[in-house]
Amino acid sequence: MIKKLVVSNFRSLGPDIHFEPGRLSFFIGPNGSGKSNILDVLSFVRDSVMQGLPAAITHRRGIDSVRRRSHGRPFDVHIELQLVIKKQHVIYEFIITGDRLEEYRVKTEKAVMHGLNGNEEASFYRNGHDWKGPEGVAPFMDEQSLALTALGGTKQFKALVDFLSGLTVYSIFPDTLRIPQRFDSTHPLKEHGENWVSILRELVKEKDAKDDIVTGLRKLTGDIEDVRVASAAGYLIAEFKQQVKGQKAKRWFDAAQQSDGTLRVAGLLTALVQTPALPVIGVEEPELTVHPGALPMLYDYLRQASEVSQVFVTTHSPIILDVVDVENDVVFVVNRVDGKTDIK
């Protein structure tokens, strides 16, 4: 679980932004305030650890799009996560610096892992090319790479790498779910639902997960009674059993015949009930394309998912905010002032 997140100068985020999220946290604010950049911090850390820092930066169109600058001067990007992982208290942080707009390098990187008794169990500290870590551990690293990327196979830091690799933010695209998909064995569900039908095919074999998805879709549409995955010409197709309008008959309709709202909810429910559960799930504006009457139901699923995963949600929907449990959920207000995003 993320206990505290500290960020400086990542995209629109200003200096020394810090907040302590709960099991279920909402980030509210107008369009353009920088809500998405808060969740992208999580994706950036995941991509940097899993794919490498150069790939994470390239995916975001270069370092100039990643770090904030003023009057042509680039600022250092600082990201720090304070975590609890399997009862270990962990701090992981890194700073990206650079003297010119097109340049960057890792200035410092640190991980410290404490056990239940509070004693330090493992740590490393890296300053440029200087390295201090456990005996016998000397990862390959250059100035544009994170040391942690090379430490996923070590027993000291595997739990940290596994946790950060599970930080997943969802912005489901209905058109991605609408078309037939090739089988994809990768887990978890991808950011926009590119492997949705493959994940759904596994979930419909599990009674509880299938019941959760069908129940949610029935509340949304009023007539979906079942979900299945069919195959045709090497592709997988999601199908929904529904009442035929004006008739008593019920038949199967494929995803191409569903509305954007139905598919987006189907994708979100799949993300929230997928197994194994992710340590952290981010959801971008769940209200998009979804009928307002279905939003309280979506909140119930977010609340349910927060029992096994930590959930972050960006929204500007007053309907969702009306049903938020103010005693248990955490709500952050996001504003953009003088070109910088701040959180309160």
PDB file of C-alpha atoms in Angstrom, residues 57 60-69 101-102:
ATOM      1  CA  ILE A  57      10.427   8.842 -21.058  1.00  0.00           C
ATOM      2  CA  ARG A  60       5.782  10.293 -22.905  1.00  0.00           C
ATOM      3  CA  ARG A  61       7.355  12.066 -25.907  1.00  0.00           C
ATOM      4  CA  GLY A  62      10.677  12.864 -24.354  1.00  0.00           C
ATOM      5  CA  ILE A  63      12.139  14.364 -21.225  1.00  0.00           C
ATOM      6  CA  ASP A  64      10.822  17.846 -22.106  1.00  0.00           C
ATOM      7  CA  SER A  65       7.278  16.480 -21.682  1.00  0.00           C
ATOM      8  CA  VAL A  66       8.117  14.717 -18.442  1.00  0.00           C
ATOM      9  CA  ARG A  67       9.699  17.458 -16.379  1.00  0.00           C
ATOM     10  CA  ARG A  68       8.487  20.942 -15.647  1.00  0.00           C
ATOM     11  CA  ARG A  69      10.607  23.913 -16.602  1.00  0.00           C
ATOM     12  CA  LEU A 101      16.360  20.601 -22.074  1.00  0.00           C
ATOM     13  CA  GLU A 102      17.134  17.518 -24.148  1.00  0.00           C
TER      14      GLU A 102
END
